[in-house]
Coordinates of C-alpha atoms in Angstrom, one line a residue:
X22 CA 111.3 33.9 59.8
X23 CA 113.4 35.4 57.3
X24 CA 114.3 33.6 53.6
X25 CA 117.2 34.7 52.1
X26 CA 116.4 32.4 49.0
X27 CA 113.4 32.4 47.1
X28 CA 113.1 28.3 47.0
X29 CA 113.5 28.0 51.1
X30 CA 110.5 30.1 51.0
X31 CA 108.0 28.4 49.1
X32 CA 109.9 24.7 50.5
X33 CA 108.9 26.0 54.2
X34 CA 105.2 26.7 52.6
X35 CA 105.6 23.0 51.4
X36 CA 105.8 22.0 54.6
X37 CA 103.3 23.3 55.7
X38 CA 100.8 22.1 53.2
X39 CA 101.8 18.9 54.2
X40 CA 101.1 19.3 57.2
X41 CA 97.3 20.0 56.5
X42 CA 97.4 17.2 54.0
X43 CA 98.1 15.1 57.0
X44 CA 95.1 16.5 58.8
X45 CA 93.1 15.1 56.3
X46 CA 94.3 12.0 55.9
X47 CA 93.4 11.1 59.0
X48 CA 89.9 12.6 58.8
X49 CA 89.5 10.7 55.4
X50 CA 90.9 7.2 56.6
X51 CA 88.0 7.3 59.4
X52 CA 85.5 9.1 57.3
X53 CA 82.1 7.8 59.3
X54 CA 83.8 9.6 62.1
X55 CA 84.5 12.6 59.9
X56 CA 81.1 12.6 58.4
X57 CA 79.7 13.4 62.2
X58 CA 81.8 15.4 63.2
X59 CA 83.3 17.3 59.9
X60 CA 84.9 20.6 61.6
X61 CA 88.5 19.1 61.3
X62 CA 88.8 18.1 57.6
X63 CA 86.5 21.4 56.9
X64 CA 89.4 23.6 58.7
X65 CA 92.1 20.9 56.6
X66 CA 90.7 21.6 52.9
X67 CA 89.7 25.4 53.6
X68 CA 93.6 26.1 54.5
X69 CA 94.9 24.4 51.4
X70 CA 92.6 26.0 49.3
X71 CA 93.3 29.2 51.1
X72 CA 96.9 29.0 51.7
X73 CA 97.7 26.1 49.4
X74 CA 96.1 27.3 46.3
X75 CA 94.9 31.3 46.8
X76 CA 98.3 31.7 48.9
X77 CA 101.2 29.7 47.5
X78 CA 99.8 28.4 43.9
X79 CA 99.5 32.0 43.4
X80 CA 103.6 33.1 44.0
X81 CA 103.9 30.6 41.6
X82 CA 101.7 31.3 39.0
X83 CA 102.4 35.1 38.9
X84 CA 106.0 35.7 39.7
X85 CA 107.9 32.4 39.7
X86 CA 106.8 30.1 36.3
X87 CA 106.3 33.6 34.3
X88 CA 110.2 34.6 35.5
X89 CA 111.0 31.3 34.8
X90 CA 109.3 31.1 31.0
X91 CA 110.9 34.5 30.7
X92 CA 114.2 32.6 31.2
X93 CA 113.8 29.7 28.5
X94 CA 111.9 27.2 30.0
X95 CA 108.9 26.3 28.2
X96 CA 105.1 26.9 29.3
X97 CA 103.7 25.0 26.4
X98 CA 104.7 21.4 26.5
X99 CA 106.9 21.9 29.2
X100 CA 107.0 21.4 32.8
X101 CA 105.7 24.9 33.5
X102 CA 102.4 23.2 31.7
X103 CA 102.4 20.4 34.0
X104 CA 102.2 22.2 37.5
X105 CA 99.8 25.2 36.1
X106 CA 97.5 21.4 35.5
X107 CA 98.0 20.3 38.3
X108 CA 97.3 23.5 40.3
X109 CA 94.1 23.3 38.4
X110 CA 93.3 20.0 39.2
X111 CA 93.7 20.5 42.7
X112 CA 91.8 23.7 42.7
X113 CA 89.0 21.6 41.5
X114 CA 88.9 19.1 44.0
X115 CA 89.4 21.0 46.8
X116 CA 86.1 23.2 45.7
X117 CA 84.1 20.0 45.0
X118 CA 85.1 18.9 48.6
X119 CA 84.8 22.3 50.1
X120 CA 80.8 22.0 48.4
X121 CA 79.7 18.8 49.5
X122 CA 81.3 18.5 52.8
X123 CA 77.9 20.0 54.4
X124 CA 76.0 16.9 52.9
X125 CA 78.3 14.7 54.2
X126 CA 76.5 13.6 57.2
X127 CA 73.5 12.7 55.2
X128 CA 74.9 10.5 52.6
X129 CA 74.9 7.2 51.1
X130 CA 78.0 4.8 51.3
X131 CA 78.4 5.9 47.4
X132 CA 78.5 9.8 47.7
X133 CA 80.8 9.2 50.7
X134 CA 83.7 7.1 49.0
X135 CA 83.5 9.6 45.9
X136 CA 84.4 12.0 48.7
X137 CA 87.1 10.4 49.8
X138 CA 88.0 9.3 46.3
X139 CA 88.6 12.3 45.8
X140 CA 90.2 13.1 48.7
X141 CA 92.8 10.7 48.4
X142 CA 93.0 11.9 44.8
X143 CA 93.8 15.5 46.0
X144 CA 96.7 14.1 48.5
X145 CA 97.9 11.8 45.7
X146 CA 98.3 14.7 43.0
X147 CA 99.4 17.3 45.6
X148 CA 102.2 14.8 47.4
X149 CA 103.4 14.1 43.6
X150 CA 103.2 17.6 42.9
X151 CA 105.4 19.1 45.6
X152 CA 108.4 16.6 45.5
X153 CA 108.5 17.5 41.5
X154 CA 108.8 21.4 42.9
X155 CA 111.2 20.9 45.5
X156 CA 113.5 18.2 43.7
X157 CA 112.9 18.7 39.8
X158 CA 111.2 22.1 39.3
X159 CA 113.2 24.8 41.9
X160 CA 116.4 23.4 40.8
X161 CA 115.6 24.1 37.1
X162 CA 114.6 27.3 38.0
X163 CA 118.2 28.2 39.9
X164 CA 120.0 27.3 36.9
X165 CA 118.4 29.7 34.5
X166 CA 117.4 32.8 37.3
X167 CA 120.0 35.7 36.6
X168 CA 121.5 38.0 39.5
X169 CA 118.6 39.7 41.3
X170 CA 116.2 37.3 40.4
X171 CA 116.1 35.6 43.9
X172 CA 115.2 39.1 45.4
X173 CA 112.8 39.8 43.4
X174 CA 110.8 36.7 43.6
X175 CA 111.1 37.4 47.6
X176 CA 109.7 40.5 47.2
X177 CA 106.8 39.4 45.0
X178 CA 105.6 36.3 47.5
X179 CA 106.0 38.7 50.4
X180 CA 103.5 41.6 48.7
X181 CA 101.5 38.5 48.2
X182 CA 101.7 37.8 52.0
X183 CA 100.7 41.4 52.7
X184 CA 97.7 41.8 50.2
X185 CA 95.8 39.2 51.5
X186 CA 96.5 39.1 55.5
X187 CA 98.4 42.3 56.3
X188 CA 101.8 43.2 57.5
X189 CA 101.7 39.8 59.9
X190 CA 100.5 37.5 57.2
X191 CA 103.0 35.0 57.9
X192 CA 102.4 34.7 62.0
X193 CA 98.4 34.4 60.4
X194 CA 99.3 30.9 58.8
X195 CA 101.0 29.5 61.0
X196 CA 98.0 30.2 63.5
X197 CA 95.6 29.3 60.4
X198 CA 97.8 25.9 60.4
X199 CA 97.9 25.2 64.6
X200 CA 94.1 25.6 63.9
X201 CA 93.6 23.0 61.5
X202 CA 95.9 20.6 63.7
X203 CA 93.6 21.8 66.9
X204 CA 91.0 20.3 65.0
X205 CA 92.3 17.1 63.8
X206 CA 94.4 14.9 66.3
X207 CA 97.7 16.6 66.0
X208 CA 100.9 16.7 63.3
X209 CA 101.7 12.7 62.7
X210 CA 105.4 12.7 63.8
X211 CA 107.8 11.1 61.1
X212 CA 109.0 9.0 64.1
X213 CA 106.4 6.8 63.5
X214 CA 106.7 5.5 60.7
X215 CA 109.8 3.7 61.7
X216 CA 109.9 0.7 64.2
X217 CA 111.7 0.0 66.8
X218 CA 114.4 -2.2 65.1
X219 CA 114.3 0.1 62.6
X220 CA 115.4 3.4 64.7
X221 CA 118.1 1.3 66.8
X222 CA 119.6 -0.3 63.6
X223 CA 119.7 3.8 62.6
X224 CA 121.3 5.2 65.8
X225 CA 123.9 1.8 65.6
X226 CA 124.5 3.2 62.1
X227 CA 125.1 7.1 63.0
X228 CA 128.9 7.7 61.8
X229 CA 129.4 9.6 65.0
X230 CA 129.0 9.4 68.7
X231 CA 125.3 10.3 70.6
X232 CA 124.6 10.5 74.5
X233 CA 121.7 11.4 75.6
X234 CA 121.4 13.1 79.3
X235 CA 117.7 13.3 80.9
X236 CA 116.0 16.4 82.5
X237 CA 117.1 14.7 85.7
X238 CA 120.9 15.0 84.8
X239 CA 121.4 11.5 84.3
X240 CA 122.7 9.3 80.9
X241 CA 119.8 7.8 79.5
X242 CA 121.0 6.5 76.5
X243 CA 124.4 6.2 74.2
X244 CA 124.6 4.8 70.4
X245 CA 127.4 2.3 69.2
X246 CA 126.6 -0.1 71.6
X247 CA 129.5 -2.9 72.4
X248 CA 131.2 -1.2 69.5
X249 CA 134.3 1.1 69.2
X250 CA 134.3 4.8 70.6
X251 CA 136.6 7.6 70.9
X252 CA 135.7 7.9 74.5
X253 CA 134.8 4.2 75.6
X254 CA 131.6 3.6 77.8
X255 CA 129.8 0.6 78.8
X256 CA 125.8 -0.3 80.5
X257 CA 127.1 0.9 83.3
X258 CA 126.7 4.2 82.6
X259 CA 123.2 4.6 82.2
X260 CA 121.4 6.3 85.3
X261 CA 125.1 8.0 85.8
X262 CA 124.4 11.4 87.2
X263 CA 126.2 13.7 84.1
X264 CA 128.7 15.2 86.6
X265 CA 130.3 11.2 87.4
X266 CA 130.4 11.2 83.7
X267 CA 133.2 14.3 83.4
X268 CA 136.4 15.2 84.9
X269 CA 136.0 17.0 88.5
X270 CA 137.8 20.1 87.0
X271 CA 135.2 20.3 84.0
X272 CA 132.1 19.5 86.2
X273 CA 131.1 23.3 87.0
X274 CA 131.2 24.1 83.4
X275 CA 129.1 21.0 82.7
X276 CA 126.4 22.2 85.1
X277 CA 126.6 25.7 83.8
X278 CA 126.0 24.3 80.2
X279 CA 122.8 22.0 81.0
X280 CA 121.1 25.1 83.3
X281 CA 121.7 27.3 80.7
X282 CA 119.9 24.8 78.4
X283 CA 117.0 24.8 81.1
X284 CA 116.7 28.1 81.5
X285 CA 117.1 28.9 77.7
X286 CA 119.6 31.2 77.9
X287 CA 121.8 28.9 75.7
X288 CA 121.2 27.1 72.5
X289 CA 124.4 24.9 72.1
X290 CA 127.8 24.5 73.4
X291 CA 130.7 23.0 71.3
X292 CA 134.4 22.0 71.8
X293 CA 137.3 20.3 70.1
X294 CA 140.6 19.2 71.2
X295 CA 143.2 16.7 69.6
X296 CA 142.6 13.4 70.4
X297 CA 144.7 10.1 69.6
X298 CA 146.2 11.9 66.7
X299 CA 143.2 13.3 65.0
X300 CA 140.8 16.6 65.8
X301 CA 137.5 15.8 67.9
X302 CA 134.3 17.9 68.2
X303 CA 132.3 17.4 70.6
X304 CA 128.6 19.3 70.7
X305 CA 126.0 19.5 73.3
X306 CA 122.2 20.5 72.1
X307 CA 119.1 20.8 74.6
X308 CA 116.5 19.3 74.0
X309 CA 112.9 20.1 74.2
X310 CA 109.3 19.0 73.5
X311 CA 106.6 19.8 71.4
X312 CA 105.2 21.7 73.8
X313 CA 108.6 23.0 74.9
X314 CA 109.3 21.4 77.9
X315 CA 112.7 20.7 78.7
X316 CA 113.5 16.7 77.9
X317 CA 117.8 16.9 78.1
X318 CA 120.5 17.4 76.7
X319 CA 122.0 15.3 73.1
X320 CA 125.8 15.2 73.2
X321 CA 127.2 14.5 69.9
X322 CA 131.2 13.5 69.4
X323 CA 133.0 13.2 65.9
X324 CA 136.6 13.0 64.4
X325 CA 136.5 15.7 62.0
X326 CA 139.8 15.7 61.2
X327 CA 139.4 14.7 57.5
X328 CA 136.5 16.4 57.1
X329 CA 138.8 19.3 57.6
X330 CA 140.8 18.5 54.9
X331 CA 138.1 17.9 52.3
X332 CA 138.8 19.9 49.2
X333 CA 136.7 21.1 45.9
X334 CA 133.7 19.2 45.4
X335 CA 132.9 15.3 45.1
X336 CA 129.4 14.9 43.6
X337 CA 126.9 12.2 43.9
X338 CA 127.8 10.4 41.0
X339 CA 131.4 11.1 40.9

């Protein structure tokens, strides 16, 4: 993938430091487990120490805080001094980890919680750390960067890229990164986190219309229950085949849509029209698995005819 701003590029790295931070949670929160059988969290701290600190620390550390010094803000004292700690506290811990993790079988109750206190140390410092980069530090950094700026950071991070794994450095991580997933039980999904009265109450609360159409062409599912809809529909809908669901003269373009979702020769499909005096869009999405299976299709309908006639800017605060 392609970055056309220097601050999507290290927030996509970000991401997928997380991800092998969540690899190791889950190896340190059943650490007897882990202590047998170590390959997963050994493949968890060798990427972030690889990626996360040899990889990504090092973009930062020699293009983006010494641009960013070079622009007024402060090393000394300032913020710049805080991450290049912090880098250097996680550096540590990783290495002391990466050390005794051979022992790990072998020892007592006491050497293994100061593993995992550390551990849990590292995620604390490194979570912290990257939500002061994405929310505090990057935006700092756009306010001061000059024109060409942004380029040349993208440049710099991609020789980086290059010097260390060649011209397809980037397709290396992200195989580095299914590795260390292969070896732990999988990505946690954000999903759940949230319970079920929690996800209803926030598909109930979506400010627009969603339908959702299973892989065997029939409604499964439609938010704003009992409540008021641009196009009203009641229980009675769910196990509708799609095509009872449209007009007949709109029914061959509504199969044409869903097999070109199957078949993936289509990505979306979107239409408006005027509507009870206002302008409606209406978008269909496919939808797909992990794995990429084909699940359905999410139809999504909205007035947008004041969004249309939204003008200058209205800040948060405002």
């Amino acid at each position: 993938m392609q970055y056309e701003r220097w601050d999507d590029y290290l927030v996509a790295e970000h991401e997928m430091i997380e991800r092998a931070m969540e690899v190791m949670r889950q190896a340190l929160d059943n650490l007897e487990e882990t202590a047998a059988k170590p390959l997963k969290l050994s493949r968890a701290v060798d990427f972030l120490l690889e990626f996360g600190d040899r990889i990504h620390n090092r973009k930062e550390e020699d293009y983006l805080f010494p641009l960013m010094e070079e622009r007024g803000i402060p090393k000394s004292g300032g913020p710049l001094g805080v991450m290049l700690q912090e880098h250097k506290m996680e550096r540590e811990l990783l290495t002391r980890m990466l050390q005794d993790l051979p022992a790990l079988r072998a020892a007592g109750a006491d050497d293994r919680e100061a593993f995992r206190r550390r551990g849990v140390d590292y995620l604390q410092i490194r979570a912290e750390h990257i939500w002061k980069e994405n929310d505090v530090l990057y935006p700092m950094a756009r306010r001061v960067f000059q024109e060409g700026d942004g380029e040349t950071l993208l440049a710099r991070f991609a020789e980086v890229d290059v010097s260390c794994y060649g011209a397809a450095a980037r397709d290396r991580f992200r195989q580095m990164l299914v590795e260390v997933e292969q070896g732990g039980s999988g990505p946690k999904k954000l999903i759940e986190n949230l319970s079920y009265a929690q996800l209803h109450a926030i598909m109930e609360t979506m400010p627009f219309e969603v339908t959702f159409v299973d892989a065997e062409d029939s409604v499964a599912y439609f938010n704003r229950l009992d409540r008021e809809k641009l196009f009203p529909r009641t229980r009675s809908v769910i196990g509708r085949k799609v095509e009872k669901c449209h007009p007949q003269k709109s029914v061959a373009t509504v199969h044409e849509i869903v097999e070109g979702f199957r078949n993936r020769t289509r990505t979306e499909a979107q239409f408006w029209i005027n509507f009870r005096g206002d302008k409606v869009l209406i978008r269909y999405f496919p939808v797909y698995d992990d794995e990429g299976a084909y699940l359905g299709v999410l139809e999504i309908t909205q007035a947008v005819g004041w969004i249309r006639k939204l003008e200058g800017e209205k800040r948060l605060l405002d």
